[in-house]
Amino acid sequence: MDPLVANAACLEREIAWFVEVLNTRFTCYFEQDGNADDKRVAAVRLEKAPDLRSDPSQYAQVVRECGLNLEERIVLILALIPHVRPQVLDPFFTHNKAIDRGFTEFGGWRGKTHGGLLPTCETAIFVLAGNNLDERFAAMALFEDTHVFAKRGMIRVQHQGSGEPIFSSALILTNEYLNRFTTGHYHKPDFSADFPAKLITSKLSWSDLVLGAETMDEIEDINVWLRSSQAIMEQWNLEKSVKPGYRSLFYGPPGTGKTLTATLIGATVGVDVYRIDLSMVVSKYIGETEKNLANVFDQAQNRKWILFFDEADALFGKRTQTSSSNDRYANQEVSYLLQRVEDFPGVVILATNLKANIDEAFARRFQSTVYFPMPDGRQRLRLWEGLFPDKGMLDDKVDFATLAEKYELSGGALTNVARYAAIRAARMKRRTIVQEDLVKGVGKELLKEGRTL
């Protein structure tokens, strides 16, 4: 069966079942028949539930993978309904004539542009438990961080305001599972106001990265941890004394391969690498930086992601003496970041040009610090040769050995030289790059650093 057809057919049945459960809940609630209400709702929930044991749809596969029970399916389809059949929730707009407003117990919230009701935890609890306090308390487990909804990154519980009831939190199906249940495509979160991080990839491989033996040895430790962390913890009985995460500091001059290394580590072990956009995280307003960073950590908490903080000293810089309220708040912010990084069960890589700028409390908690030095003459020659694998693009007089020996530049700077040389050759309508193109490109890069040829 076509995946789209299978998904649609399954969701039609699941929504129809939800509507019957919802209508029974409303009927019983307004008749107010006590415990008999709960039995009627439970009967409909059990007897009318579609059989998903052999259903080929993505929704049914997830239900089977996670072993979701009927109550959990009710919550899952409720979170999906606003995206596929929003009118199903219109009965929650029923007006309470006694107080001339909606029913508080129905929960729900209104979006900026969406005309329908968006569910909260209270909405789900009403459908599942009505006024039954025992069942309401039992249902609280569905929204905890340890539940499969949170652990699999399936449903996000978004708290609307400090001090407000827990059940007033918005119930949000993540884009990953929305796409999986509808189009069948696996969606990976990408840069947005709610997720200030960018998935980074590269066409390059380890053979394109030129690093010293000592640096590569440190990197291999990270690769081994990503492949075998669970086995290592169990083999040496480290579960009680060692936290499951791994933190590494990459430091060294710009352009020496820190970002590429993080990307290749992820590619090697099949893990996504997300670079945190500090412009979207750091805020001058009190509490906003922590909130923005929490959005990333919350969504990454149970994923096997690598979080990569480039120019990390902007976030994790040294704490200062507290001479004002601003200083005290800045130090609190750093302390919060320290705690989130330390508690994160995945891999966090911080990159900075100057190790001395990183707060010492962070440095002590790193499992590894990896130095990326400027390449030496031999390494620069390898980089030059790697930039132009097709020697037919080069004039016979191009001398990489001289360039490598004479000019100290990082790998990142050399890629800029290659780009400039190609542009200059194109402007001159030449089919080959000559030595002068490369030398002029080198001069431009040296000027950026306040140096000359």
Short mmCIF file of C-alpha atoms in Angstrom, two decimals:
data_model
loop_
_atom_site.label_atom_id
_atom_site.label_comp_id
_atom_site.label_asym_id
_atom_site.label_seq_id
_atom_site.Cartn_x
_atom_site.Cartn_y
_atom_site.Cartn_z
CA MET A 1 0.00 0.00 0.00
CA ASP A 2 1.16 3.53 -0.76
CA PRO A 3 2.57 5.06 2.47
CA LEU A 4 0.39 8.18 2.21
CA VAL A 5 -2.74 6.07 1.70
CA ALA A 6 -1.81 3.80 4.61
CA ASN A 7 -1.16 6.76 6.91
CA ALA A 8 -4.43 8.48 5.95
CA ALA A 9 -6.52 5.32 6.35
CA CYS A 10 -5.08 4.60 9.78
CA LEU A 11 -5.57 8.15 11.02
CA GLU A 12 -9.15 8.23 9.76
CA ARG A 13 -9.95 5.21 11.93
CA GLU A 14 -8.03 6.54 14.91
CA ILE A 15 -9.73 9.95 14.71
CA ALA A 16 -13.17 8.33 14.38
CA TRP A 17 -12.42 6.34 17.53
CA PHE A 18 -11.28 9.49 19.34
CA VAL A 19 -14.52 11.26 18.34
CA GLU A 20 -16.59 8.45 19.85
CA VAL A 21 -14.59 8.59 23.07
CA LEU A 22 -14.89 12.38 23.17
CA ASN A 23 -18.64 12.39 22.49
CA THR A 24 -19.18 9.78 25.20
CA ARG A 25 -17.11 11.84 27.64
CA PHE A 26 -19.16 14.98 26.90
CA THR A 27 -22.47 13.11 27.20
CA CYS A 28 -21.52 11.53 30.49
CA TYR A 29 -19.99 14.73 31.84
CA PHE A 30 -23.11 16.80 31.33
CA GLU A 31 -25.39 14.02 32.57
CA GLN A 32 -23.11 13.77 35.64
CA ASP A 33 -23.75 10.12 36.40
CA GLY A 34 -20.73 9.64 38.68
CA ASN A 35 -18.71 6.43 38.40
CA ALA A 36 -21.02 5.09 35.70
CA ASP A 37 -19.62 7.81 33.43
CA ASP A 38 -16.09 6.48 33.72
CA LYS A 39 -17.25 2.95 32.93
CA ARG A 40 -19.12 4.10 29.79
CA VAL A 41 -16.10 6.03 28.53
CA ALA A 42 -13.77 3.14 29.34
CA ALA A 43 -16.05 0.72 27.45
CA VAL A 44 -16.06 2.87 24.31
CA ARG A 45 -12.31 3.37 24.60
CA LEU A 46 -11.72 -0.38 24.74
CA GLU A 47 -14.39 -1.70 22.36
CA LYS A 48 -14.04 0.85 19.57
CA ALA A 49 -10.24 1.12 19.43
CA PRO A 50 -8.90 0.22 15.97
CA ASP A 51 -6.72 -2.89 15.78
CA LEU A 52 -3.24 -1.68 14.80
CA ARG A 53 -1.37 -4.98 15.14
CA SER A 54 -0.89 -5.47 11.38
CA ASP A 55 -1.48 -1.91 10.18
CA PRO A 56 1.38 -0.78 7.86
CA SER A 57 1.09 2.95 8.61
CA GLN A 58 3.81 4.93 10.37
CA TYR A 59 1.40 5.81 13.18
CA ALA A 60 0.67 2.15 13.86
CA GLN A 61 4.37 1.29 13.71
CA VAL A 62 5.14 3.88 16.39
CA VAL A 63 2.28 2.59 18.57
CA ARG A 64 3.73 -0.92 18.33
CA GLU A 65 7.37 0.16 18.77
CA CYS A 66 6.57 2.09 21.94
CA GLY A 67 3.95 -0.31 23.27
CA LEU A 68 1.41 2.51 23.68
CA ASN A 69 -1.76 1.64 25.59
CA LEU A 70 -5.21 3.06 24.83
CA GLU A 71 -4.82 6.08 27.11
CA GLU A 72 -1.50 6.95 25.48
CA ARG A 73 -3.04 6.61 22.02
CA ILE A 74 -5.78 9.04 23.04
CA VAL A 75 -3.16 11.62 24.04
CA LEU A 76 -1.12 11.04 20.88
CA ILE A 77 -4.03 11.43 18.49
CA LEU A 78 -5.24 14.48 20.44
CA ALA A 79 -1.89 16.16 19.86
CA LEU A 80 -2.07 15.28 16.15
CA ILE A 81 -5.67 16.34 15.49
CA PRO A 82 -5.08 20.14 15.25
CA HIS A 83 -2.79 19.46 12.27
CA VAL A 84 -5.04 17.08 10.34
CA ARG A 85 -8.68 17.50 11.48
CA PRO A 86 -8.89 20.60 13.73
CA GLN A 87 -12.71 20.79 13.70
CA VAL A 88 -12.84 17.63 15.82
CA LEU A 89 -11.93 19.76 18.83
CA ASP A 90 -14.62 22.40 18.24
CA PRO A 91 -16.93 20.88 20.92
CA PHE A 92 -14.46 22.22 23.49
CA PHE A 93 -15.71 25.71 22.57
CA THR A 94 -19.02 24.86 24.30
CA HIS A 95 -20.17 27.92 26.27
CA ASN A 96 -20.79 27.71 30.01
CA LYS A 97 -23.95 29.77 30.39
CA ALA A 98 -23.69 29.81 34.17
CA ILE A 99 -20.56 31.94 34.10
CA ASP A 100 -20.80 33.26 30.52
CA ARG A 101 -17.47 31.80 29.41
CA GLY A 102 -15.87 28.54 28.34
CA PHE A 103 -15.46 25.55 30.63
CA THR A 104 -12.21 25.78 32.58
CA GLU A 105 -11.98 22.01 32.83
CA PHE A 106 -11.72 21.64 29.06
CA GLY A 107 -8.32 23.33 28.97
CA GLY A 108 -6.96 24.35 25.58
CA TRP A 109 -5.38 27.51 24.24
CA ARG A 110 -5.68 29.73 21.17
CA GLY A 111 -2.86 30.38 18.74
CA LYS A 112 -2.09 33.66 16.97
CA THR A 113 -3.56 32.60 13.61
CA HIS A 114 -5.16 29.18 14.15
CA GLY A 115 -8.93 29.48 14.60
CA GLY A 116 -9.41 26.19 16.41
CA LEU A 117 -8.60 24.95 19.88
CA LEU A 118 -5.06 23.79 20.63
CA PRO A 119 -4.93 21.13 23.34
CA THR A 120 -3.25 21.38 26.70
CA CYS A 121 -2.56 18.64 29.19
CA GLU A 122 -5.87 19.60 30.83
CA THR A 123 -7.67 18.82 27.57
CA ALA A 124 -6.14 15.34 27.51
CA ILE A 125 -6.90 14.77 31.19
CA PHE A 126 -10.54 15.75 30.68
CA VAL A 127 -10.94 13.22 27.85
CA LEU A 128 -9.22 10.49 29.84
CA ALA A 129 -10.49 11.10 33.36
CA GLY A 130 -13.24 13.72 33.48
CA ASN A 131 -13.61 14.68 37.15
CA ASN A 132 -12.18 11.44 38.57
CA LEU A 133 -9.25 12.52 40.74
CA ASP A 134 -7.71 9.04 40.94
CA GLU A 135 -7.51 8.81 37.16
CA ARG A 136 -6.32 12.40 36.86
CA PHE A 137 -3.43 11.69 39.21
CA ALA A 138 -2.56 8.48 37.36
CA ALA A 139 -2.56 10.33 34.05
CA MET A 140 0.10 12.75 35.27
CA ALA A 141 2.71 10.13 34.41
CA LEU A 142 1.97 10.68 30.71
CA PHE A 143 3.57 14.12 30.84
CA GLU A 144 6.71 13.35 32.83
CA ASP A 145 10.22 13.47 31.38
CA THR A 146 10.60 9.73 31.93
CA HIS A 147 7.60 8.83 29.76
CA VAL A 148 8.12 7.52 26.24
CA PHE A 149 6.49 10.68 24.81
CA ALA A 150 9.34 12.77 26.19
CA LYS A 151 12.12 10.20 25.86
CA ARG A 152 11.38 9.64 22.17
CA GLY A 153 10.88 13.36 21.49
CA MET A 154 7.31 12.63 20.40
CA ILE A 155 5.22 15.10 22.39
CA ARG A 156 6.51 18.28 23.97
CA VAL A 157 4.84 19.72 27.07
CA GLN A 158 5.38 23.47 26.87
CA HIS A 159 4.78 25.41 30.07
CA GLN A 160 3.10 28.75 29.39
CA GLY A 161 3.97 30.65 32.53
CA SER A 162 5.78 30.35 35.84
CA GLY A 163 3.56 29.24 38.70
CA GLU A 164 0.63 28.19 36.50
CA PRO A 165 -0.95 24.73 36.93
CA ILE A 166 1.02 21.94 35.29
CA PHE A 167 -1.98 20.78 33.27
CA SER A 168 -2.28 24.21 31.62
CA SER A 169 0.85 23.39 29.62
CA ALA A 170 0.49 23.15 25.85
CA LEU A 171 0.51 19.65 24.37
CA ILE A 172 2.60 19.83 21.18
CA LEU A 173 3.34 17.04 18.71
CA THR A 174 6.89 17.51 17.42
CA ASN A 175 7.49 18.11 13.72
CA GLU A 176 9.47 14.88 13.45
CA TYR A 177 6.46 12.76 14.34
CA LEU A 178 3.94 14.99 12.57
CA ASN A 179 5.78 14.39 9.29
CA ARG A 180 6.23 10.72 10.02
CA PHE A 181 2.52 10.18 10.71
CA THR A 182 1.34 12.14 7.66
CA THR A 183 3.80 12.14 4.75
CA GLY A 184 5.89 9.29 6.11
CA HIS A 185 9.06 11.37 5.90
CA TYR A 186 11.49 11.57 8.79
CA HIS A 187 11.90 15.23 9.69
CA LYS A 188 14.93 16.55 11.51
CA PRO A 189 14.52 19.76 13.49
CA ASP A 190 16.17 22.76 11.92
CA PHE A 191 16.85 26.38 12.67
CA SER A 192 13.87 28.35 14.02
CA ALA A 193 12.98 30.68 16.87
CA ASP A 194 12.06 27.64 18.98
CA PHE A 195 15.16 25.70 17.99
CA PRO A 196 18.19 28.00 17.59
CA ALA A 197 20.47 25.30 16.19
CA LYS A 198 21.50 24.21 12.71
CA LEU A 199 22.18 20.68 11.50
CA ILE A 200 25.69 20.75 10.04
CA THR A 201 27.07 18.35 7.45
CA SER A 202 30.07 18.28 5.14
CA LYS A 203 31.07 16.65 1.86
CA LEU A 204 34.60 16.31 3.21
CA SER A 205 36.01 13.20 4.87
CA TRP A 206 38.77 12.39 7.36
CA SER A 207 41.26 12.24 4.50
CA ASP A 208 40.61 15.95 3.86
CA LEU A 209 41.33 16.86 7.48
CA VAL A 210 45.00 17.39 8.25
CA LEU A 211 45.72 17.12 11.98
CA GLY A 212 48.62 15.96 14.14
CA ALA A 213 48.78 12.50 15.70
CA GLU A 214 48.16 13.81 19.22
CA THR A 215 45.01 15.66 18.16
CA MET A 216 43.69 12.65 16.26
CA ASP A 217 44.32 10.46 19.31
CA GLU A 218 42.08 12.71 21.44
CA ILE A 219 39.39 12.66 18.75
CA GLU A 220 39.44 8.88 18.60
CA ASP A 221 38.57 8.80 22.32
CA ILE A 222 35.36 10.72 21.50
CA ASN A 223 34.56 8.32 18.64
CA VAL A 224 35.00 5.33 20.93
CA TRP A 225 32.75 6.86 23.58
CA LEU A 226 30.00 7.55 21.05
CA ARG A 227 30.16 4.00 19.73
CA SER A 228 30.51 2.15 23.03
CA SER A 229 29.54 4.37 25.96
CA GLN A 230 26.92 1.98 27.33
CA ALA A 231 29.23 -1.01 27.11
CA ILE A 232 32.05 0.95 28.77
CA MET A 233 29.79 2.03 31.64
CA GLU A 234 28.55 -1.52 32.21
CA GLN A 235 31.89 -3.27 31.79
CA TRP A 236 33.65 -1.13 34.39
CA ASN A 237 30.62 -0.59 36.69
CA LEU A 238 30.70 3.16 36.24
CA GLU A 239 26.95 3.83 36.21
CA LYS A 240 26.90 5.11 39.81
CA SER A 241 29.95 7.34 39.68
CA VAL A 242 30.07 8.61 36.08
CA LYS A 243 27.43 10.70 34.35
CA PRO A 244 26.37 9.40 30.93
CA GLY A 245 27.31 12.52 28.93
CA TYR A 246 30.63 13.54 27.39
CA ARG A 247 32.01 17.07 27.19
CA SER A 248 34.98 18.17 25.11
CA LEU A 249 36.68 21.52 24.52
CA PHE A 250 38.18 22.21 21.10
CA TYR A 251 40.54 25.17 21.15
CA GLY A 252 43.02 26.71 18.77
CA PRO A 253 43.35 29.41 16.09
CA PRO A 254 40.51 30.01 13.62
CA GLY A 255 40.38 27.77 10.58
CA THR A 256 42.27 24.85 12.09
CA GLY A 257 39.45 22.29 11.69
CA LYS A 258 37.38 22.45 14.88
CA THR A 259 33.97 22.62 13.19
CA LEU A 260 34.89 20.10 10.49
CA THR A 261 36.15 17.68 13.14
CA ALA A 262 32.86 17.87 15.07
CA THR A 263 30.96 17.27 11.83
CA LEU A 264 33.09 14.26 10.87
CA ILE A 265 32.77 12.73 14.34
CA GLY A 266 29.01 12.76 13.90
CA ALA A 267 29.22 11.33 10.38
CA THR A 268 31.56 8.55 11.53
CA VAL A 269 29.21 7.21 14.18
CA GLY A 270 25.93 8.14 12.46
CA VAL A 271 24.97 10.92 14.87
CA ASP A 272 23.51 14.32 13.92
CA VAL A 273 25.59 17.37 14.83
CA TYR A 274 23.78 20.62 15.67
CA ARG A 275 25.64 23.90 15.83
CA ILE A 276 24.05 26.30 18.31
CA ASP A 277 23.39 29.75 16.85
CA LEU A 278 24.58 32.05 19.61
CA SER A 279 22.92 35.08 18.00
CA MET A 280 19.57 33.42 18.69
CA VAL A 281 20.52 32.20 22.16
CA VAL A 282 22.24 35.12 23.88
CA SER A 283 19.84 37.85 24.99
CA LYS A 284 20.25 41.03 27.01
CA TYR A 285 16.94 40.37 28.76
CA ILE A 286 17.02 38.56 32.08
CA GLY A 287 16.06 34.91 31.77
CA GLU A 288 15.88 34.85 27.97
CA THR A 289 19.30 33.28 27.39
CA GLU A 290 18.47 30.38 29.70
CA LYS A 291 15.05 29.96 28.08
CA ASN A 292 16.53 29.89 24.57
CA LEU A 293 19.19 27.39 25.54
CA ALA A 294 16.65 25.26 27.38
CA ASN A 295 14.71 24.89 24.10
CA VAL A 296 17.73 23.23 22.55
CA PHE A 297 18.62 21.00 25.49
CA ASP A 298 15.01 19.94 26.07
CA GLN A 299 14.61 18.78 22.46
CA ALA A 300 18.03 17.14 22.41
CA GLN A 301 17.72 15.50 25.84
CA ASN A 302 16.88 12.01 24.66
CA ARG A 303 18.37 12.15 21.17
CA LYS A 304 21.81 10.90 20.24
CA TRP A 305 22.92 14.33 19.04
CA ILE A 306 26.19 16.18 19.30
CA LEU A 307 25.64 19.78 20.38
CA PHE A 308 28.39 22.02 19.02
CA PHE A 309 28.93 25.49 20.50
CA ASP A 310 31.20 27.52 18.22
CA GLU A 311 32.88 30.59 19.74
CA ALA A 312 31.72 29.19 23.06
CA ASP A 313 33.33 31.89 25.18
CA ALA A 314 30.36 34.12 24.27
CA LEU A 315 28.23 31.83 26.45
CA PHE A 316 30.67 30.08 28.72
CA GLY A 317 33.07 32.91 29.51
CA LYS A 318 34.70 33.50 32.86
CA ARG A 319 32.60 34.67 35.75
CA THR A 320 33.47 38.03 37.23
CA GLN A 321 33.52 39.66 40.64
CA THR A 322 29.97 40.71 41.56
CA SER A 323 29.99 44.49 41.81
CA SER A 324 26.43 44.99 40.51
CA SER A 325 23.14 43.18 39.99
CA ASN A 326 24.07 42.70 36.32
CA ASP A 327 27.27 40.90 37.33
CA ARG A 328 25.35 38.67 39.72
CA TYR A 329 22.85 37.79 37.02
CA ALA A 330 25.59 37.09 34.46
CA ASN A 331 27.24 34.70 36.92
CA GLN A 332 23.91 32.97 37.58
CA GLU A 333 23.49 32.57 33.82
CA VAL A 334 26.89 30.87 33.51
CA SER A 335 26.06 28.62 36.46
CA TYR A 336 22.81 27.60 34.77
CA LEU A 337 24.63 26.79 31.53
CA LEU A 338 27.19 24.76 33.44
CA GLN A 339 24.45 22.69 35.04
CA ARG A 340 22.61 22.04 31.75
CA VAL A 341 25.80 20.99 29.97
CA GLU A 342 26.85 18.73 32.84
CA ASP A 343 23.44 17.02 33.02
CA PHE A 344 23.11 16.51 29.26
CA PRO A 345 23.37 12.75 28.51
CA GLY A 346 24.78 13.25 25.01
CA VAL A 347 27.98 14.79 23.68
CA VAL A 348 28.65 18.53 23.97
CA ILE A 349 31.58 20.08 22.12
CA LEU A 350 32.64 23.64 22.89
CA ALA A 351 34.96 25.41 20.46
CA THR A 352 36.95 28.55 21.17
CA ASN A 353 39.98 30.33 19.80
CA LEU A 354 41.34 31.01 23.28
CA LYS A 355 41.12 28.39 26.00
CA ALA A 356 41.83 31.02 28.66
CA ASN A 357 38.46 32.68 27.94
CA ILE A 358 36.47 29.66 29.12
CA ASP A 359 35.31 29.63 32.72
CA GLU A 360 37.48 27.32 34.84
CA ALA A 361 34.43 25.53 36.26
CA PHE A 362 33.62 24.32 32.75
CA ALA A 363 37.20 23.36 31.99
CA ARG A 364 37.34 21.11 35.06
CA ARG A 365 34.29 19.21 33.87
CA PHE A 366 35.52 18.47 30.36
CA GLN A 367 36.36 14.85 29.65
CA SER A 368 38.86 16.03 27.04
CA THR A 369 40.48 19.22 25.81
CA VAL A 370 41.70 19.01 22.24
CA TYR A 371 44.22 21.50 20.88
CA PHE A 372 44.07 22.39 17.19
CA PRO A 373 47.39 24.06 16.38
CA MET A 374 48.33 25.90 13.21
CA PRO A 375 49.50 23.35 10.63
CA ASP A 376 53.23 23.01 10.12
CA GLY A 377 54.93 23.15 6.72
CA ARG A 378 54.39 19.47 5.94
CA GLN A 379 50.74 19.65 6.91
CA ARG A 380 50.24 22.83 4.88
CA LEU A 381 51.64 21.07 1.82
CA ARG A 382 49.08 18.28 2.27
CA LEU A 383 46.32 20.89 2.58
CA TRP A 384 47.45 22.71 -0.57
CA GLU A 385 47.51 19.48 -2.54
CA GLY A 386 44.12 18.44 -1.21
CA LEU A 387 42.53 21.69 -2.38
CA PHE A 388 43.31 20.95 -6.02
CA PRO A 389 43.09 17.19 -6.59
CA ASP A 390 42.79 17.74 -10.34
CA LYS A 391 46.27 18.92 -11.31
CA GLY A 392 45.02 19.73 -14.82
CA MET A 393 43.44 22.86 -13.29
CA LEU A 394 46.88 24.20 -12.39
CA ASP A 395 49.62 25.84 -14.39
CA ASP A 396 52.84 23.82 -14.62
CA LYS A 397 54.69 26.48 -12.63
CA VAL A 398 52.44 26.29 -9.56
CA ASP A 399 54.73 25.43 -6.62
CA PHE A 400 52.81 24.25 -3.55
CA ALA A 401 56.00 23.36 -1.69
CA THR A 402 57.21 26.97 -1.75
CA LEU A 403 53.81 28.32 -0.72
CA ALA A 404 53.56 25.83 2.13
CA GLU A 405 57.04 26.58 3.42
CA LYS A 406 56.84 30.36 3.11
CA TYR A 407 53.36 31.25 4.32
CA GLU A 408 51.86 30.11 7.64
CA LEU A 409 48.10 29.84 7.11
CA SER A 410 45.34 27.66 8.56
CA GLY A 411 43.31 25.21 6.52
CA GLY A 412 40.33 27.55 6.59
CA ALA A 413 42.45 30.39 5.21
CA LEU A 414 43.77 28.15 2.44
CA THR A 415 40.24 27.36 1.26
CA ASN A 416 39.68 31.12 0.93
CA VAL A 417 42.88 31.36 -1.11
CA ALA A 418 41.64 28.58 -3.42
CA ARG A 419 38.32 30.32 -3.92
CA TYR A 420 39.99 33.65 -4.69
CA ALA A 421 42.43 32.02 -7.13
CA ALA A 422 39.58 30.32 -9.00
CA ILE A 423 37.62 33.59 -9.21
CA ARG A 424 40.70 35.46 -10.49
CA ALA A 425 41.39 32.81 -13.14
CA ALA A 426 37.76 33.01 -14.28
CA ARG A 427 37.94 36.80 -14.48
CA MET A 428 41.06 36.53 -16.64
CA LYS A 429 39.27 33.94 -18.80
CA ARG A 430 41.98 31.38 -18.10
CA ARG A 431 41.34 27.65 -17.77
CA THR A 432 44.17 27.17 -15.30
CA ILE A 433 45.22 28.72 -12.01
CA VAL A 434 48.70 30.23 -11.99
CA GLN A 435 51.12 30.84 -9.12
CA GLU A 436 50.33 34.57 -9.09
CA ASP A 437 46.63 33.82 -8.40
CA LEU A 438 47.57 31.83 -5.34
CA VAL A 439 50.11 34.38 -4.09
CA LYS A 440 47.58 37.20 -4.37
CA GLY A 441 45.05 35.08 -2.50
CA VAL A 442 47.61 34.45 0.22
CA GLY A 443 48.25 38.20 0.48
CA LYS A 444 44.55 38.87 1.04
CA GLU A 445 44.41 36.31 3.84
CA LEU A 446 47.53 37.70 5.51
CA LEU A 447 46.06 41.22 5.43
CA LYS A 448 43.07 39.96 7.42
CA GLU A 449 45.49 39.01 10.17
CA GLY A 450 47.50 42.24 9.94
CA ARG A 451 50.38 40.58 8.15
CA THR A 452 51.95 41.13 4.73
CA LEU A 453 53.63 38.94 2.14
#
